[in-house]
Coordinates of C-alpha atoms and ligand atoms in Angstrom, one line a residue:
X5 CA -44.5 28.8 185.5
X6 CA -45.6 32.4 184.1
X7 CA -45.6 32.8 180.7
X8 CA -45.4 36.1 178.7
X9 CA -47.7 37.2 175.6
X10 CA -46.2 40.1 173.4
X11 CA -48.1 41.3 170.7
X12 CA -46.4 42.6 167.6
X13 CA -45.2 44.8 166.1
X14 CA -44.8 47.7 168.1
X15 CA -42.9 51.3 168.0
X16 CA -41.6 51.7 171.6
X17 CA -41.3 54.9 172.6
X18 CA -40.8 57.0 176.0
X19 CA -38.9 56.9 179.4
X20 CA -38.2 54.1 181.6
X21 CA -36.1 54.1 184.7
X22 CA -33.1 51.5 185.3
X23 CA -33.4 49.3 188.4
X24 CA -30.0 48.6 190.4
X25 CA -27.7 46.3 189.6
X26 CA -28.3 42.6 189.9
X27 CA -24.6 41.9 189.6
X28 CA -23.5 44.6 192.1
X29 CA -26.2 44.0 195.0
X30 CA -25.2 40.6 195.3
X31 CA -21.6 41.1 196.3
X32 CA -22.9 43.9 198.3
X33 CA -25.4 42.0 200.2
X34 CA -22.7 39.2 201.0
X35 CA -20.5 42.4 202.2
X36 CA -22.8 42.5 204.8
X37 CA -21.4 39.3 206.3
X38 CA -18.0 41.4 207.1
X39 CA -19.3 43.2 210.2
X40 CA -21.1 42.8 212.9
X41 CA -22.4 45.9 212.9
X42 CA -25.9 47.5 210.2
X43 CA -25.3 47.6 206.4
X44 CA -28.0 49.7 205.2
X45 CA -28.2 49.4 201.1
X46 CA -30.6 51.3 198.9
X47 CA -31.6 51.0 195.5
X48 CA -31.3 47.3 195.3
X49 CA -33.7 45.5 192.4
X50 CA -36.8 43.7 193.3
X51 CA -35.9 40.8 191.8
X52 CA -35.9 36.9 192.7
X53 CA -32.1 36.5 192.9
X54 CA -31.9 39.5 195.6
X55 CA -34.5 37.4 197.5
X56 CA -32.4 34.3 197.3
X57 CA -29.2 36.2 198.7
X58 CA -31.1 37.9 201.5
X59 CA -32.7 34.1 202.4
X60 CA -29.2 32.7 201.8
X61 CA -27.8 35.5 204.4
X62 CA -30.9 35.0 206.6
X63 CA -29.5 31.6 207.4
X64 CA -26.1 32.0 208.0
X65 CA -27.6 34.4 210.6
X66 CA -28.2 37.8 209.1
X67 CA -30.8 40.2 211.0
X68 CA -32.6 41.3 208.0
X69 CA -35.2 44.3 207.5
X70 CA -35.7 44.7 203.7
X71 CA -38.4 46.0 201.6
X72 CA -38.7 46.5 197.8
X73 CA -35.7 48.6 196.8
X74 CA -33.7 48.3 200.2
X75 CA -32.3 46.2 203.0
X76 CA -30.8 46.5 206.2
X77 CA -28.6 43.6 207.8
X78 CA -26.7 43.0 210.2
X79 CA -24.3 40.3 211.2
X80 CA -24.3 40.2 214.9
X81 CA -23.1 36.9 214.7
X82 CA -22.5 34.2 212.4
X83 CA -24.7 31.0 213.4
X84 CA -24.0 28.6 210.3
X85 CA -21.2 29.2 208.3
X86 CA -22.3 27.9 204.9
X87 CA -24.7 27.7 202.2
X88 CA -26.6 24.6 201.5
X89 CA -27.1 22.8 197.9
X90 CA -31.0 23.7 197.9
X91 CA -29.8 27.6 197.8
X92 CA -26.6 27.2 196.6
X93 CA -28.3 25.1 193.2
X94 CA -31.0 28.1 192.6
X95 CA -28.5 31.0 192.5
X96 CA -24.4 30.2 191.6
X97 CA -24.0 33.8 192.9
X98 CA -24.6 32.3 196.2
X99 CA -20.6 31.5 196.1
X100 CA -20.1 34.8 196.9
X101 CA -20.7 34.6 200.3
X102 CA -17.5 32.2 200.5
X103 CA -14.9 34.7 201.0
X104 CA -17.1 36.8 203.8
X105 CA -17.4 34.2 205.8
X106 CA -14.2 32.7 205.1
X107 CA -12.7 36.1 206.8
X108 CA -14.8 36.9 209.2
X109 CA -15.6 33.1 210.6
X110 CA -12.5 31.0 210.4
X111 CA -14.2 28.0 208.1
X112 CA -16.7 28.2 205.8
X113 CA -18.6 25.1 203.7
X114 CA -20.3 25.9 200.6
X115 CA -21.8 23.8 197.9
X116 CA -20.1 23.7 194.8
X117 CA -22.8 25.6 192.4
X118 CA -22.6 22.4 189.6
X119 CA -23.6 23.2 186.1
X120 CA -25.6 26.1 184.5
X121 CA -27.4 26.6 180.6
X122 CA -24.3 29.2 179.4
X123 CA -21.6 26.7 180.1
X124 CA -19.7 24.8 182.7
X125 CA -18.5 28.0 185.0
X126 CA -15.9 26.3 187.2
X127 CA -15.1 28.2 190.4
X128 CA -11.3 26.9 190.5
X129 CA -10.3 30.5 190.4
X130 CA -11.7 31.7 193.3
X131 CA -10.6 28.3 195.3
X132 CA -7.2 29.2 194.2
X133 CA -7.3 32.8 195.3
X134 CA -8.1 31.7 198.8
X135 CA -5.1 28.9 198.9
X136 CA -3.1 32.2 197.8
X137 CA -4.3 34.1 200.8
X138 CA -3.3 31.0 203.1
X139 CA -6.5 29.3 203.6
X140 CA -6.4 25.4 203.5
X141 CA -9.2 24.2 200.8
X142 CA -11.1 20.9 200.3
X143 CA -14.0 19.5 198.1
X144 CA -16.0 17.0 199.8
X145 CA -19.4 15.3 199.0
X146 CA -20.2 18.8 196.5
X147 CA -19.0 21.0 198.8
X148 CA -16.2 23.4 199.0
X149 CA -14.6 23.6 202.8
X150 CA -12.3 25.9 203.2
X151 CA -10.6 27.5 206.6
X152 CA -7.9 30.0 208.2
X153 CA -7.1 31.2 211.4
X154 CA -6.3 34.3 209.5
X155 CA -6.1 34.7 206.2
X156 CA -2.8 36.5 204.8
X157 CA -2.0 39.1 202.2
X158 CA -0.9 37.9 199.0
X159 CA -0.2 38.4 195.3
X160 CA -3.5 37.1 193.2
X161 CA -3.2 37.1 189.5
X162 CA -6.3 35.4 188.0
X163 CA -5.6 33.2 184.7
X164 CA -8.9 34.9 183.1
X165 CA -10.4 37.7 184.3
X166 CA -13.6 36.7 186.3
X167 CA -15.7 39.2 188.1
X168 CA -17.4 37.1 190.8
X169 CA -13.6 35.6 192.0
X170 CA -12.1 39.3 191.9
X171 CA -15.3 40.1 194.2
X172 CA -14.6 37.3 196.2
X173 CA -10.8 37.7 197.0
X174 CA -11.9 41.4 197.5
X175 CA -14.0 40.9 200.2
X176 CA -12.2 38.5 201.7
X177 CA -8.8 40.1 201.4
X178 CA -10.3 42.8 203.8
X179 CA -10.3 41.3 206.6
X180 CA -6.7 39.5 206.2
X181 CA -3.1 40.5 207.5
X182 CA -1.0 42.9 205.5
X183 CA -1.8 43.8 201.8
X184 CA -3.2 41.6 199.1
X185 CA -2.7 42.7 195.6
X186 CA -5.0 41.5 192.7
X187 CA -3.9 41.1 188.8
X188 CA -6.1 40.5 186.0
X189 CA -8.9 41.2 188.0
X190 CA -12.2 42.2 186.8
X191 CA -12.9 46.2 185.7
X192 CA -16.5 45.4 186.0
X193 CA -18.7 48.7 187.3
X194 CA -20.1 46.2 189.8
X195 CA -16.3 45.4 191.0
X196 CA -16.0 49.7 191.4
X197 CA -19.6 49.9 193.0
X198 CA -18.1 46.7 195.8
X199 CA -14.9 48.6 196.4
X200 CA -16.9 51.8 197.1
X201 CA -19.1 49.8 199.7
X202 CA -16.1 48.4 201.5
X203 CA -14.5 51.6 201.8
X204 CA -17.4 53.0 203.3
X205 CA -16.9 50.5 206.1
X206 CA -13.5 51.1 206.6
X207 CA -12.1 49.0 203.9
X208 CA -8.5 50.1 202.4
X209 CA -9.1 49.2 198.6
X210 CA -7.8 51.2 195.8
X211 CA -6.9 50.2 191.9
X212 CA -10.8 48.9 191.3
X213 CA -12.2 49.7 187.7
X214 CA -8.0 48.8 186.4
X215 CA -6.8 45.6 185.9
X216 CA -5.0 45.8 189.4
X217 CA -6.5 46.4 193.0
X218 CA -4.9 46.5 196.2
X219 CA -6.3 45.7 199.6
X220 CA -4.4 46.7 202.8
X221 CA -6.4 43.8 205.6
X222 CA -7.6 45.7 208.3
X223 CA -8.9 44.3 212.1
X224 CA -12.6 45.3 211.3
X225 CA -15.0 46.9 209.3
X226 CA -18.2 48.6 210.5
X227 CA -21.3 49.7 209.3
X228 CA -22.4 52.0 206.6
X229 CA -25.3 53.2 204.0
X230 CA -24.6 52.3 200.5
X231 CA -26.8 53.0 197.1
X232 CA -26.2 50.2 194.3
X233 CA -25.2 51.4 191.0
X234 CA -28.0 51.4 188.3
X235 CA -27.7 48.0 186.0
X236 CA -26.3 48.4 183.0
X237 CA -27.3 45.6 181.5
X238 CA -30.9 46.3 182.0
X239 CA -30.6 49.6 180.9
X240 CA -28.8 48.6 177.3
X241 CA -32.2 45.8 177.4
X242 CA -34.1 48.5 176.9
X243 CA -32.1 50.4 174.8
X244 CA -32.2 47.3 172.2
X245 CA -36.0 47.1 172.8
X246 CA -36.2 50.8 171.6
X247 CA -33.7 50.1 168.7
X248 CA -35.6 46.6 167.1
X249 CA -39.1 48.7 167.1
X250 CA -37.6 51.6 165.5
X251 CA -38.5 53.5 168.3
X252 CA -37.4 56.0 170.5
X253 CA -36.4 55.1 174.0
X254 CA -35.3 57.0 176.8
X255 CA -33.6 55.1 180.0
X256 CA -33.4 57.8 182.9
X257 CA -31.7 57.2 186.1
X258 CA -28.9 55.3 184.2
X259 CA -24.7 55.2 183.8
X260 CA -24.1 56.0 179.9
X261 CA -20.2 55.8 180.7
X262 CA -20.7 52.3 181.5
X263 CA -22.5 51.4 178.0
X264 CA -20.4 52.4 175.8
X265 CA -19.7 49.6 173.9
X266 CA -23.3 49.2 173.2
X267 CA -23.7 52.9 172.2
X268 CA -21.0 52.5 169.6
X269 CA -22.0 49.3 168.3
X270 CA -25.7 51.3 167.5
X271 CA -24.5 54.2 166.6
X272 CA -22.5 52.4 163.6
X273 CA -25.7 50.0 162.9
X274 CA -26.8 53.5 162.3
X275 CA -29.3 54.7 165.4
X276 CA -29.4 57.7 166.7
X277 CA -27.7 57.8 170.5
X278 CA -27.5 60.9 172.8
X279 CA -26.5 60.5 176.3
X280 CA -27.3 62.6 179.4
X281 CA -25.6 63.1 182.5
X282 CA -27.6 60.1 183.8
X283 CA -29.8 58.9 180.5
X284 CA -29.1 57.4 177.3
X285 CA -31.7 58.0 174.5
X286 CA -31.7 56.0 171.7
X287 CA -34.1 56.6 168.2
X288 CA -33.8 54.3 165.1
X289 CA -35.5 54.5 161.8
X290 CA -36.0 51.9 159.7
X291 CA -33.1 50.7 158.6
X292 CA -29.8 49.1 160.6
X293 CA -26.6 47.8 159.3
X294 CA -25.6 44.7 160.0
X295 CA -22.6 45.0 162.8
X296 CA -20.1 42.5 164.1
X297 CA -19.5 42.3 167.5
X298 CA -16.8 40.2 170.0
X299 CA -18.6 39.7 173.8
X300 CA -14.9 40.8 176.1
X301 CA -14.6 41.7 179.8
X302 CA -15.6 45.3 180.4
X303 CA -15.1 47.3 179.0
X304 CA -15.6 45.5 176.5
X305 CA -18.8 44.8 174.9
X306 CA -20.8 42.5 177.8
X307 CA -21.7 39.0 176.8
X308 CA -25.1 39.4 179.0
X309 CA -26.0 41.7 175.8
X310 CA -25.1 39.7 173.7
X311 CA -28.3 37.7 173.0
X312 CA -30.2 40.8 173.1
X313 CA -28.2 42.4 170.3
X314 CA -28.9 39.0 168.6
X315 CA -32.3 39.9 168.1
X316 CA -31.6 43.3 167.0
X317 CA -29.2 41.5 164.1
X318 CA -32.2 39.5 162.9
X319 CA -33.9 42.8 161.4
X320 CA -30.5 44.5 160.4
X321 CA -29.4 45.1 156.4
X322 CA -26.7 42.4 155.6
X323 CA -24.6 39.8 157.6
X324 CA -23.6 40.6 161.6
X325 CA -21.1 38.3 163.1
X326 CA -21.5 37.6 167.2
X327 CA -18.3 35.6 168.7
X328 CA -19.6 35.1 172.0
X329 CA -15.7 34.7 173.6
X330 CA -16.6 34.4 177.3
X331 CA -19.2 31.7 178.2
X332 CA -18.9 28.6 176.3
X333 CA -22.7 27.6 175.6
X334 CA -24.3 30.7 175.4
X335 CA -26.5 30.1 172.1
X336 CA -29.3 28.8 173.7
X337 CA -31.7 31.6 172.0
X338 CA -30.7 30.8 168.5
X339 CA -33.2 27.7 168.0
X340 CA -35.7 29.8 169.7
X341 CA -35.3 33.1 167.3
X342 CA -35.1 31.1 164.2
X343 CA -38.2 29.2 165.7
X344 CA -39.6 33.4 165.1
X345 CA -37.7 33.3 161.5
X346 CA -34.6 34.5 162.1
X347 CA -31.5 33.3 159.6
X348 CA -29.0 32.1 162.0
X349 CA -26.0 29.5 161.4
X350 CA -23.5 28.6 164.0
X351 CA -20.1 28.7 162.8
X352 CA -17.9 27.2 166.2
X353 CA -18.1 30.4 168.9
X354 CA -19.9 32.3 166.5
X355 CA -23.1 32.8 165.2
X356 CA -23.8 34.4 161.9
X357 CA -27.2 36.4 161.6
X358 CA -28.6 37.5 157.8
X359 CA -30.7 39.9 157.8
X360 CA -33.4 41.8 157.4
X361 CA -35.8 38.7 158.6
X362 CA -39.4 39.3 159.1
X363 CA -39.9 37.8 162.5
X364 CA -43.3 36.2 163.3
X365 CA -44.7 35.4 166.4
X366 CA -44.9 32.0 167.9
X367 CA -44.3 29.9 171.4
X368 CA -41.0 30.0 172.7
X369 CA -38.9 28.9 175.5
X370 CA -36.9 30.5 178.0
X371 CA -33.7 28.9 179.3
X372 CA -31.5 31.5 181.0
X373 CA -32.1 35.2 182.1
X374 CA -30.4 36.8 178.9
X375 CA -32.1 34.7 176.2
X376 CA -35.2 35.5 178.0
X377 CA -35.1 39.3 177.7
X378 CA -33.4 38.9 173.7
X379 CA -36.8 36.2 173.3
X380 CA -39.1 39.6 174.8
X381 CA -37.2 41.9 172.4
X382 CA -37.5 40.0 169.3
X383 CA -41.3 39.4 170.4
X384 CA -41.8 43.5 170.1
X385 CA -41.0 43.3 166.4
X386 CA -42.4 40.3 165.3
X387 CA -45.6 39.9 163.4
X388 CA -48.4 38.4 165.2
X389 CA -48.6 37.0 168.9
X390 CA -45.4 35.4 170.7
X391 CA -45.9 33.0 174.0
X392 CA -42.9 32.8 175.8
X393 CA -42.7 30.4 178.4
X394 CA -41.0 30.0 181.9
X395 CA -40.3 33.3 182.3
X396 CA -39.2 32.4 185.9
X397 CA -35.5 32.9 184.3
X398 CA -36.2 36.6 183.3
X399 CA -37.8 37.6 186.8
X400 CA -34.5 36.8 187.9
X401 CA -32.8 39.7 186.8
X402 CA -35.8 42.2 185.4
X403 CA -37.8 44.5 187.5
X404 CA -41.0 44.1 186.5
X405 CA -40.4 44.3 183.3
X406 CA -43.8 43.8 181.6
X407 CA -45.0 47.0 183.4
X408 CA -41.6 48.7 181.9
X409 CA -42.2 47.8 178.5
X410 CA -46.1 48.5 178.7
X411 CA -45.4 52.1 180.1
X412 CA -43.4 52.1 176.5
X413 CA -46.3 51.0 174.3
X414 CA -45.6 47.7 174.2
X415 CA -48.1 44.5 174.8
X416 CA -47.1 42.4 177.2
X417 CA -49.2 40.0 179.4
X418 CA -48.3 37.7 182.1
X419 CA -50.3 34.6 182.6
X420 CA -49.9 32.8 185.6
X421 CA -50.6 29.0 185.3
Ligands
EPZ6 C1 -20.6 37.4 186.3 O1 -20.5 35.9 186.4 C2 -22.0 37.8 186.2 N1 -22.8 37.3 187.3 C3 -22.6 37.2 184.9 O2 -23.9 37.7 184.7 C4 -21.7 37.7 183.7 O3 -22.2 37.0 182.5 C5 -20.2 37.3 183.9 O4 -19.8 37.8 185.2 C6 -19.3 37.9 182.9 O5 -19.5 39.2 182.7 C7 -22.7 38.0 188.5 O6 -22.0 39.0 188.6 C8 -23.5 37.5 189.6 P1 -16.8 35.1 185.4 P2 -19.2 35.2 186.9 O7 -16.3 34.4 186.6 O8 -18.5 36.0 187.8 C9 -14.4 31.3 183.7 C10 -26.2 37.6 184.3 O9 -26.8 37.3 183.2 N2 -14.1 31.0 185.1 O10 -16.4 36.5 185.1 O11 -19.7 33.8 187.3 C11 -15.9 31.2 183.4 O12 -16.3 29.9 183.2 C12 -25.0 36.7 184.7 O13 -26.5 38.4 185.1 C13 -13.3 29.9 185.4 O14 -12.8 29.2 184.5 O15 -18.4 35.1 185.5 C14 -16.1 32.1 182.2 O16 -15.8 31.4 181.1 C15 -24.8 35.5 183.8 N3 -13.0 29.7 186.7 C16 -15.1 33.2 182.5 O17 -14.2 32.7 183.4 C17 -13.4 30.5 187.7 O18 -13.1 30.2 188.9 C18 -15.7 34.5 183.1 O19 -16.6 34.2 184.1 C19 -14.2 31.6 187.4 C20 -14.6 31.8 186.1

């Protein structure tokens, strides 16, 4: 039950490094499950979620050597073909082992992950994918059971684009007979940085970053060496935290293509962006225009910004609109930034921010990963000392991240009850 103390105001200003992706090391730790033979991956994020997938793999069997920023695992064999509730409950990404095992086992029996703060995240799509590729699925007592002899290629088109169930039928599409072509599948970066790992074990995937990706089964993968791609969403964090202290921020070590949506956004609010080959720099004075944005599947602009650029809007000239059109309860930080003085209404899937507000510090709660981080940022510009509790949520997803934001002049303290 840490709890952060920020002091503000502060001018950030300086060079911090991105971790890897959260959202990409997952899929590629579960990738592991696909061969029997070493998976070495590299520039994984110390982070708790990373820990639950590695304890998650662990039990199913998984030979693991890790240490901060890398892993090595090998799936000799698989001894227990599922994930239980206690895991399954802590992390929903734990559903991505479903399709690995599915492939590479026979039968699989995972609990169904239940509810979460941004909304009610069904996994019906990914069920559905696997009926497609011949498996034969039930739901019994929470859990998903699902099993095939072999799967078989098919012809996936997803209703709405989801990036976990386009991971999912990716990996386990792999391992099945003939070719299996997805539609409407997820363009995410994290989907390209999956496809890259499976082809480096002898996966036949192409189409991955379009809206279509084709994967030719083959009899087995082996084992390869594999660097996650730098998070994105951590690196526009602290490109926000740069922007809402008027500061000047440089994130090294970063993927500028794959912020773009973000860049433009601030670069009509009226910030100053430059991007390098692999660092965005971004420098803003004192005052910011009020934007509207639209959270959309990449690459579109990413709804796990989209609390973050909240904050931001809360010190901007004039009226920003933010539809958030992916998650359906994902407004949790609203009550908690106008707790800080923030003008805020919510008007059905949208929330309307006036601006400029002077933002003053006070105690706060945490409730997912993404309000955390948009409760830190708003914490940097406000007047006075903020408390933000349970930051359990943010260490989910952020690399240290007080020592990030002290390194940029910030204040930040963690108190460990
Ligand atoms: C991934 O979640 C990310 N998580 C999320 O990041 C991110 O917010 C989300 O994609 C959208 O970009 C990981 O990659 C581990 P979806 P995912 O399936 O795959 C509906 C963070 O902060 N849907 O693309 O679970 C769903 O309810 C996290 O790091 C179904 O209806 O999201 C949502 O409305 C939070 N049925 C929409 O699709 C399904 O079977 C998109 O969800 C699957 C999804």
């Amino acid at each position: 039950m840490d709890r952060f103390h920020i002091e503000g105001p502060v001018r950030l200003e300086g060079e911090v490094e991105a971790s890897g992706a959260k959202n990409a090391a997952l899929p590629c730790l579960a990738a592991a499950l696909l061969t029997p033979e070493p998976v070495h991956l590299s520039n994984l994020p110390d982070v708790r979620d990373i820990r639950t997938m590695q304890k998650l793999l662990a039990h199913t069997g998984v030979f693991l050597s890790a240490r901060p920023g890398e892993a090595t695992l090998e799936a000799r064999e698989i001894h227990a073909a599922d994930a239980p509730y206690d895991l399954v409950k802590t992390m929903r990404a734990s559903v991505l082992v479903l399709g690995p095992l599915l492939t590479r086992s026979g039968q699989v029996r995972v609990s169904l992950p239940g509810g979460c703060a941004i909304g009610v995240r069904p996994i019906d799509l990914h069920l559905a994918a696997f009926k497609r590729l011949g498996a034969e699925v039930t739901l019994e007592h929470g859990y998903v059971e699902a099993k095939a002899a072999r799967l078989r290629g098919a012809r996936i088109l997803f209703e709405t684009v989801t990036v976990t169930g386009t991971e999912n039928a990716m990996l386990a599409a792999t391992l099945a007979r003939g070719e299996t072509v997805l539609e409407n599948a997820a363009r995410e970066p994290e989907v390209v940085d999956l496809a890259r790992l499976l082809r480096s074990m002898g996966g036949r995937i192409a189409g991955e970053g379009t809206a279509t990706i084709a994967v030719e089964g083959v009899e087995a993968l082996h084992g390869a060496g594999h660097a996650v791609v730098a998070d994105r969403i951590e690196a526009g964090t602290y490109a926000l935290a740069g922007a809402i202290t008027r500061g000047d921020v440089a994130v090294r070590r970063c993927r500028p293509e794959h912020l773009e949506a973000l860049m433009e956004s601030l670069t009509a609010a009226g910030a100053r962006v430059e991007k390098g080959a692999d660092t965005v720099r971004v420098r803003a004075t004192e005052r910011l225009s009020g934007q509207d944005i639209s959270t959309a599947p990449y690459p579109g602009f990413p709804t796990d910004l989209q609390a973050q650029w909240m904050a931001l809007a809360t010190g901007m000239e004039g009226e920003s609109r933010i539809t958030e059109t992916i998650f359906e309860n994902r407004f949790h930080h609203v009550a908690e930034l106008q707790r800080m003085g923030a003008r805020i209404r919510l008007d059905g899937r949208s929330a309307i921010v006036e601006g400029p507000a002077r933002l003053m510090g006070a105690s706060v709660m945490a409730s997912d990963l993404r309000a955390s981080a948009a409760l830190a940022l708003a914490a940097l510009a406000a007047q006075g000392e903020t408390v933000i509790e349970r930051v359990y949520h943010l260490d989910r997803g952020y690399e240290k991240m007080e020592e990030k934001l002290n390194r940029l002049g910030a204040s930040v303290r963690r108190v460990s009850e």
